[in-house]
Short mmCIF file of C-alpha atoms in Angstrom, two decimals:
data_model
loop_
_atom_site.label_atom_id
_atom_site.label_comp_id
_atom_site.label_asym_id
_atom_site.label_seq_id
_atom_site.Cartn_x
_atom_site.Cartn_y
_atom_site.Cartn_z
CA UNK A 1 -12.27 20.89 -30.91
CA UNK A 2 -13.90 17.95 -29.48
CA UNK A 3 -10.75 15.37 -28.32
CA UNK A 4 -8.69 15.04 -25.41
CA UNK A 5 -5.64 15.03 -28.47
CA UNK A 6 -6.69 18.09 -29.79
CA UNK A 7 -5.82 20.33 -26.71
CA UNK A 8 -2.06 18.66 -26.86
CA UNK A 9 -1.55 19.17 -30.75
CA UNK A 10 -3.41 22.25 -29.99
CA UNK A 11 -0.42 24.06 -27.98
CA UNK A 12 1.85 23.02 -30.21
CA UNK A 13 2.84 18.97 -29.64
CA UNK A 14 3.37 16.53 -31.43
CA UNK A 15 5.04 12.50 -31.06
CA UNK A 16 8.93 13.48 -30.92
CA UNK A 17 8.57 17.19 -29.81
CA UNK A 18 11.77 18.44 -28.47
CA UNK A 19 12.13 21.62 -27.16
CA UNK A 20 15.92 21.50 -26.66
CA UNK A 21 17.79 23.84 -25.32
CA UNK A 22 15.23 25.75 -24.46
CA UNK A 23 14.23 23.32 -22.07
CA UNK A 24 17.64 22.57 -20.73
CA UNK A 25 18.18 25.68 -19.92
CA UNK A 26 14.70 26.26 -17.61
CA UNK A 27 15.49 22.54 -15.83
CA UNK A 28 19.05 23.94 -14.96
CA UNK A 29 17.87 27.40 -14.00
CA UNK A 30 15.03 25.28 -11.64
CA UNK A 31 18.11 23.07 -10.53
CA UNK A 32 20.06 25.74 -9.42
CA UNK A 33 17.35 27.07 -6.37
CA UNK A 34 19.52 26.36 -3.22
CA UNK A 35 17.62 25.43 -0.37
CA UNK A 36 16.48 28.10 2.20
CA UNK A 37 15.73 25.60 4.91
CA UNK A 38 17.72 22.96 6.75
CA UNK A 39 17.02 19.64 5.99
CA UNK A 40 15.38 20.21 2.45
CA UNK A 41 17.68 18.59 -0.31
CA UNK A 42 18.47 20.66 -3.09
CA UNK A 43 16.34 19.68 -7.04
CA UNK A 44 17.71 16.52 -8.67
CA UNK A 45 17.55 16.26 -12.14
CA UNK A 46 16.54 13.16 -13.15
CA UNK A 47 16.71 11.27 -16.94
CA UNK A 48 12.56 11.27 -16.45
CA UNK A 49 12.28 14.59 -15.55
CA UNK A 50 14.61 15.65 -18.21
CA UNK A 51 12.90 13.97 -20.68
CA UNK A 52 9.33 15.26 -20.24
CA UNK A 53 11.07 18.90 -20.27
CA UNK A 54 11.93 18.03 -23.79
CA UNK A 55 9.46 16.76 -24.77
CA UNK A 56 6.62 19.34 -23.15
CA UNK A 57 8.59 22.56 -21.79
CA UNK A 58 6.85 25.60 -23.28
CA UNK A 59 3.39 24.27 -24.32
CA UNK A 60 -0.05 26.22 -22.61
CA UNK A 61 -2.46 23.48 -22.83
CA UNK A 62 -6.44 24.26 -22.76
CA UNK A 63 -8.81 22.49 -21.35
CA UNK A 64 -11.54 21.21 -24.75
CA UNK A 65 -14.82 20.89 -22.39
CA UNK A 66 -15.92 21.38 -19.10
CA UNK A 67 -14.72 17.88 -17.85
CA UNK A 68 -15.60 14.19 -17.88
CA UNK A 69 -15.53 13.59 -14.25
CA UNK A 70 -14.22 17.03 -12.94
CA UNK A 71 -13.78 20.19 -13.96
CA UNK A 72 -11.19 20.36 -16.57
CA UNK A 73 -7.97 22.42 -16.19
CA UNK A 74 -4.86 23.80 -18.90
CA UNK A 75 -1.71 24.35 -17.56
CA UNK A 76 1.63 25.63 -18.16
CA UNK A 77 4.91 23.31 -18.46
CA UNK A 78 7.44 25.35 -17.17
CA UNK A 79 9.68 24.27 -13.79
CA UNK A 80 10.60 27.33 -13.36
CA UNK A 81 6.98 28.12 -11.88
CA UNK A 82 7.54 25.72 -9.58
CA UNK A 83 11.33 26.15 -8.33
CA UNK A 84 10.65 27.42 -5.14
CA UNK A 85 8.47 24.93 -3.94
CA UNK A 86 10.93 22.76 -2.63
CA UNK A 87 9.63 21.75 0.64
CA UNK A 88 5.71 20.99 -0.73
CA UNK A 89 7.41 18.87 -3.00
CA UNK A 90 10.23 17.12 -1.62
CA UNK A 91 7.12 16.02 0.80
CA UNK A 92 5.27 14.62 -1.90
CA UNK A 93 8.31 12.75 -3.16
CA UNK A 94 8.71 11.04 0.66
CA UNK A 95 5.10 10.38 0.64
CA UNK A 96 5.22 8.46 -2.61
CA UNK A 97 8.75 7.35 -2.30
CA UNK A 98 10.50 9.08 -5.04
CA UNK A 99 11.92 12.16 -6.46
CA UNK A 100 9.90 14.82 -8.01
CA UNK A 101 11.22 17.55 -10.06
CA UNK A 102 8.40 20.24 -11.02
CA UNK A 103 7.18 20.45 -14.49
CA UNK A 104 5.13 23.35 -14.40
CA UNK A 105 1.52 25.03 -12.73
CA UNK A 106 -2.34 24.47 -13.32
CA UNK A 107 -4.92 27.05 -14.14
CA UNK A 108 -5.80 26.45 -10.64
CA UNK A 109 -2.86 27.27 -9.37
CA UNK A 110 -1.65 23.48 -8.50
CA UNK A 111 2.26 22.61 -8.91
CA UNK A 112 2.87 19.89 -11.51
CA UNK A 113 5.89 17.48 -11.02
CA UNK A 114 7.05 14.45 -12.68
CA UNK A 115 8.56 11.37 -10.45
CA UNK A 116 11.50 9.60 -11.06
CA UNK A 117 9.49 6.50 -13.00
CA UNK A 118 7.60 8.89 -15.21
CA UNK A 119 4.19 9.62 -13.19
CA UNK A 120 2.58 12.89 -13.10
CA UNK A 121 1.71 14.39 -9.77
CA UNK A 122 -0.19 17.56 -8.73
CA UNK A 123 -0.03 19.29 -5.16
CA UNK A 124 -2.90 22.03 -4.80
CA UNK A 125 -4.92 23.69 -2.32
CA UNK A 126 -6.99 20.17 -1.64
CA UNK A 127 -4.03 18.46 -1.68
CA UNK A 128 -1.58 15.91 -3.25
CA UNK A 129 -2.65 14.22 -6.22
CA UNK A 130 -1.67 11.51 -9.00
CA UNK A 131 -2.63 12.44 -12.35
CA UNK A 132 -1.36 10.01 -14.80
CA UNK A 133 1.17 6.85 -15.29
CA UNK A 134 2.83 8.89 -17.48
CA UNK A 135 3.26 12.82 -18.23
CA UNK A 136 1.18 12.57 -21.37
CA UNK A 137 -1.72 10.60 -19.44
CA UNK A 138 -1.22 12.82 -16.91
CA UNK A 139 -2.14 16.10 -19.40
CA UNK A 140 -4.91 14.02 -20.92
CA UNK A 141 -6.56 13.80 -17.53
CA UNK A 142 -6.44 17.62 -16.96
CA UNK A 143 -7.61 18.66 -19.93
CA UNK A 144 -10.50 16.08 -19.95
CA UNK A 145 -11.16 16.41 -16.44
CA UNK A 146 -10.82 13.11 -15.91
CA UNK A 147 -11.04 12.73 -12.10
CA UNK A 148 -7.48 12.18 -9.85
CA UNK A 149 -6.89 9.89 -7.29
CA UNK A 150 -6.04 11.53 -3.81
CA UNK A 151 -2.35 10.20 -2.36
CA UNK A 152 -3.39 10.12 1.17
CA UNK A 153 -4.01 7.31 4.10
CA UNK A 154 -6.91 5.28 3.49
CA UNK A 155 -8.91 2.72 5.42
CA UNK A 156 -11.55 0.63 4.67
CA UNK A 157 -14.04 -0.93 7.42
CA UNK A 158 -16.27 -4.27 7.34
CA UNK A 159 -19.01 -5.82 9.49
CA UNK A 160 -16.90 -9.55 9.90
CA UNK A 161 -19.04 -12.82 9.60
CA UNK A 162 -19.16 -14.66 13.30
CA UNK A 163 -17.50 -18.40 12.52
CA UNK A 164 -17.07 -19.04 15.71
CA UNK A 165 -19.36 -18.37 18.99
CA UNK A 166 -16.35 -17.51 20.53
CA UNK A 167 -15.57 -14.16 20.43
CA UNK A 168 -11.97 -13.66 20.83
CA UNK A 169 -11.80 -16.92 18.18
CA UNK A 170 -13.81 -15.19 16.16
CA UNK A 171 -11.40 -12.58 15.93
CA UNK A 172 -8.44 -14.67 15.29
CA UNK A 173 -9.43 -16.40 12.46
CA UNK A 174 -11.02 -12.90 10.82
CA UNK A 175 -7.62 -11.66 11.49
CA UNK A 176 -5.98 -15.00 9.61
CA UNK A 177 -8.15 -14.12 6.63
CA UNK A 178 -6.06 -10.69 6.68
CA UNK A 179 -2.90 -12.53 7.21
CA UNK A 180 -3.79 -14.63 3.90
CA UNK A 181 -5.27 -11.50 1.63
CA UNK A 182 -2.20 -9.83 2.69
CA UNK A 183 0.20 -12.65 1.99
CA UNK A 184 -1.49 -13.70 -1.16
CA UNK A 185 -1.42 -9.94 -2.96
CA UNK A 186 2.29 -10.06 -2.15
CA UNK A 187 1.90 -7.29 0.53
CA UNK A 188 4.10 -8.99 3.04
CA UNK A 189 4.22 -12.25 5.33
CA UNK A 190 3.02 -11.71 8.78
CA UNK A 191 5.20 -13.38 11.55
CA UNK A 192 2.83 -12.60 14.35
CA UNK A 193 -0.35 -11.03 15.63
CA UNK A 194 -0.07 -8.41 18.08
CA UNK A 195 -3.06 -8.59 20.87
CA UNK A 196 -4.14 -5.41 22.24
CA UNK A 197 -6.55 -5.22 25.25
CA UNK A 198 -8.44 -1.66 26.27
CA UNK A 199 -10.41 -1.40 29.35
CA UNK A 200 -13.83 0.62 28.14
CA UNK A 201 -14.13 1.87 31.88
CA UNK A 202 -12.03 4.70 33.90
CA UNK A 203 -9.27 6.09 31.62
CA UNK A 204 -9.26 3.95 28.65
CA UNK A 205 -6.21 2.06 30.04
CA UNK A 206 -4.16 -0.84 27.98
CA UNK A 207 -4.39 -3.81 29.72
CA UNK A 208 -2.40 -6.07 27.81
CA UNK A 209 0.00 -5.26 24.61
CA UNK A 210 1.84 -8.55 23.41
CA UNK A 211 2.60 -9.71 19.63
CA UNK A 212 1.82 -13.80 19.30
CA UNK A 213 4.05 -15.51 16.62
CA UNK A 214 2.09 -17.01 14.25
CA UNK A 215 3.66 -20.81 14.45
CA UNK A 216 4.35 -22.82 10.61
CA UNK A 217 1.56 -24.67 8.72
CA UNK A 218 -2.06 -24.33 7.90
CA UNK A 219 -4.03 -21.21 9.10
CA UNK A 220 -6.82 -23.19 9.58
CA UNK A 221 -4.79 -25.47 12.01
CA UNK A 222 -3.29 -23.18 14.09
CA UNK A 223 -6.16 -21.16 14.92
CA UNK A 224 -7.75 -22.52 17.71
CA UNK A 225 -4.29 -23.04 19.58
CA UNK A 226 -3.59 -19.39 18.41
CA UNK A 227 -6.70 -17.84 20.02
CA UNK A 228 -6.67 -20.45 23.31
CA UNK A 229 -3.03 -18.53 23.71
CA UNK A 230 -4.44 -15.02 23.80
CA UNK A 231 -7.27 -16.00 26.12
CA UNK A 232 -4.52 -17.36 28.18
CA UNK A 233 -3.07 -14.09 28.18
CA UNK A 234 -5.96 -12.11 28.83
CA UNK A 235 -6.94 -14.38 31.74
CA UNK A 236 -3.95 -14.09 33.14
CA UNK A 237 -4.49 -10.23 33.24
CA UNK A 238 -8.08 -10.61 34.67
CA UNK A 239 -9.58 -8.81 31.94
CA UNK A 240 -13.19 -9.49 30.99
CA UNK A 241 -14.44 -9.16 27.10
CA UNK A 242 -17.30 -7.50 28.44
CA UNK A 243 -15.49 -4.70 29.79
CA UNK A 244 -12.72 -4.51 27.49
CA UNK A 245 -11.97 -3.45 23.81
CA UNK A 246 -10.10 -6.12 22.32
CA UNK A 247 -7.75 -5.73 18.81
CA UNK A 248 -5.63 -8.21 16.70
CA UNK A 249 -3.52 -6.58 14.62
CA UNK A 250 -1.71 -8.16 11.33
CA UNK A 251 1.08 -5.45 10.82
CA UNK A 252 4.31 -5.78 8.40
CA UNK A 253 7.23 -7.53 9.78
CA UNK A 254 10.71 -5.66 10.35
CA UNK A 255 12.63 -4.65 7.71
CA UNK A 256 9.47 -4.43 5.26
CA UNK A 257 10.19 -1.27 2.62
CA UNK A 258 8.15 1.16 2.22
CA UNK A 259 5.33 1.69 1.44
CA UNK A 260 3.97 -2.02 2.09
CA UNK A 261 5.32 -1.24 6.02
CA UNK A 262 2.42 1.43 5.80
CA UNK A 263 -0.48 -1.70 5.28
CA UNK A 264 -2.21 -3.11 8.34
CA UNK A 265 -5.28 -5.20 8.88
CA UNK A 266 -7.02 -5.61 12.53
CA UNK A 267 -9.94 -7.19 13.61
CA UNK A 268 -11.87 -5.61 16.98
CA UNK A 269 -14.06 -6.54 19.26
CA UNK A 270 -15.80 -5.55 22.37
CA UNK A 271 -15.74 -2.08 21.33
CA UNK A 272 -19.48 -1.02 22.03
CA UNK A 273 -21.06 -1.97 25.44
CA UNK A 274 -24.03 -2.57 23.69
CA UNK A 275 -22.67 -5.36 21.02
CA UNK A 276 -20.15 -6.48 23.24
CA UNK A 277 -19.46 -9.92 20.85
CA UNK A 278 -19.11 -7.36 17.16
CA UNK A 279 -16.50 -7.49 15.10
CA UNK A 280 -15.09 -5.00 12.86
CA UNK A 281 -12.51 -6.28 9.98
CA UNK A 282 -10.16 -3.10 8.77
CA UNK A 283 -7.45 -2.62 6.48
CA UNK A 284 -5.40 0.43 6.42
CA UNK A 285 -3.06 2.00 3.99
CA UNK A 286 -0.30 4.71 3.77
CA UNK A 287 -0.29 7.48 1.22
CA UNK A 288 2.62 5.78 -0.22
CA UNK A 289 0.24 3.19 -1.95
CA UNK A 290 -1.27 5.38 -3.96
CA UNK A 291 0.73 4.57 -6.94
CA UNK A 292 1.71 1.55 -9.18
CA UNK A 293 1.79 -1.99 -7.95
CA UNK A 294 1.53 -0.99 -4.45
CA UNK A 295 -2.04 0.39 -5.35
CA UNK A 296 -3.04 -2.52 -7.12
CA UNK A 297 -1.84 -4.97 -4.48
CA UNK A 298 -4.08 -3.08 -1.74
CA UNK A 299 -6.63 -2.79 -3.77
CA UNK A 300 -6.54 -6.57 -4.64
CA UNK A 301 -6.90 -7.15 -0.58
CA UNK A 302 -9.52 -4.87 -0.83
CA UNK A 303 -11.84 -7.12 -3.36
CA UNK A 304 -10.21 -10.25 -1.19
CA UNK A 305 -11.84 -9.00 1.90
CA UNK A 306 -14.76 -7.63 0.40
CA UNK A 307 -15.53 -11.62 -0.61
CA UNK A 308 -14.55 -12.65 2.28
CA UNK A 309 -17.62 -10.39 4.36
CA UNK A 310 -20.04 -11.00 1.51
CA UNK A 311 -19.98 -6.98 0.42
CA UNK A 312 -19.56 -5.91 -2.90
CA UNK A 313 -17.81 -2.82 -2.17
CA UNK A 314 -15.58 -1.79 0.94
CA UNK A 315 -17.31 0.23 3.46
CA UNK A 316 -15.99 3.52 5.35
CA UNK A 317 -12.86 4.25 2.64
CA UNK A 318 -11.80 7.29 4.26
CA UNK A 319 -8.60 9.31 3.81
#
């Protein structure tokens, strides 16, 4: 065998497979687990989850080589492997914002379950995993060894270009470049930038906390005015740049769902004695945006602010 198809038709699928009853009757068995801990809901049987039981329940797939990307895997699609695993997967499903059912268990050992919109997701000893946009894909990938993407935090770090000799200016208008990538992938709409202020000496201690509404028109207009306000506020708490590590924060607005409330950009500088005037542009994102358009918008941002710094790539993505 030499296809990714062949380890599917292989264990005994096919386009319109239904297992039937059979299947029904392992989903409702799986169902039926009643929570041992407070707090955990109980399984919900969802029409995705239902219908990838039909369609897969019972196969043993193979893996056909040693792996594209990484090592290949079979599995087994049964929930019933998976029934008791309520609690690693009912945190999966918060972390990715929907409901999981199990569908079965790697070679490996890693629990298989199916989302609400049709994704396949794996939770193993290295942690939580998205497999495929769809059960099928989701196979494919194990059996090929087509590499997974983690579902964890993220954040990606640039070196910012100085526009301005101003420092705390400088910052502003990186931070406005955020406030546009963000707007523009259809992350969210900033309403303000929040101005943190860090003494480097003694205890670390926060000088100054204080979120600056970002007032209507152009960016480009309302810069200066924005950063001569936070200089106002830092003089006013007789802080010195040179002493001080300085943030500006972009973060979602209230009431923002999830898991766009989990995206951030800040700019910082004055973080290092030594380069006092740097500036570090960041982006950070929840697990949550792992998956689907929320993945795609962040990762639009990403390419936006890569521009932006003159890098091809983000630097520092770390989970």
């Amino acid at each position: 065998m030499s296809t990714d198809e062949d380890a599917l038709t292989a264990a005994g699928w096919h386009p319109g497979r239904d297992a039937g009853d059979l299947a029904l009757s392992a989903a409702l068995m799986t169902a039926a687990v009643v929570p041992s801990v407070t707090g955990i809901r109980a399984w919900a049987l969802f029409p995705a989850a239902r219908g990838a039981l039909r369609e897969f329940f019972g196969l043993t797939l193979r893996p056909v080589a040693a792996g594209t990307e990484v090592a290949a895997t079979g599995c087994v699609i049964d929930p019933r492997t998976g029934r008791h695993a309520l609690r690693a997967l009912r945190v999966l499903g918060d972390t990715v914002g929907e409901d999981v059912f199990p569908l079965g268990r790697t070679d490996a050992g890693g629990l298989i379950a199916v989302t609400e919109s049709g994704r396949l997701l794996c939770v193993d000893h290295g942690g939580r995993w998205f497999l495929g946009d769809s059960v099928e894909d989701g196979l494919h990938a194990l059996t090929q060894g087509r590499a997974p993407r983690r579902i964890a935090p993220r954040r990606w770090t640039w070196a910012a270009p100085a526009t301005h000799e101003d420092p705390l200016e400088n910052a502003v208008r990186t931070a406005l470049v955020g406030v546009y990538a963000l707007h523009h992938r259809q992350l969210f709409g900033a309403r303000a930038l929040r101005l943190t202020v860090t003494a480097l000496r003694g205890i670390g201690a926060e000088v100054l906390d204080r979120a600056v509404p970002l007032p209507g028109g152009s960016l480009d207009e309302f810069a200066a005015p924005l950063a001569a306000r936070m200089r106002e506020l830092v003089d006013a708490e007789r802080a010195h740049l040179r002493s001080c590590a300085l943030t500006v924060t972009v973060s979602a607005p209230e009431g923002t769902p999830a898991p766009y409330s989990s995206v951030s950009c800040a700019v910082r500088i004055g973080q290092s004695a030594s380069t006092p005037n740097a500036t570090e542009l960041s982006l950070a994102a929840g697990a949550g945006t792992a998956l689907g358009r929320p993945w795609e918008a962040v990762q639009g941002c990403v390419r936006d602010l890569d521009r932006y710094t003159g890098r091809t790539a983000g630097q520092g993505l770390r989970a």
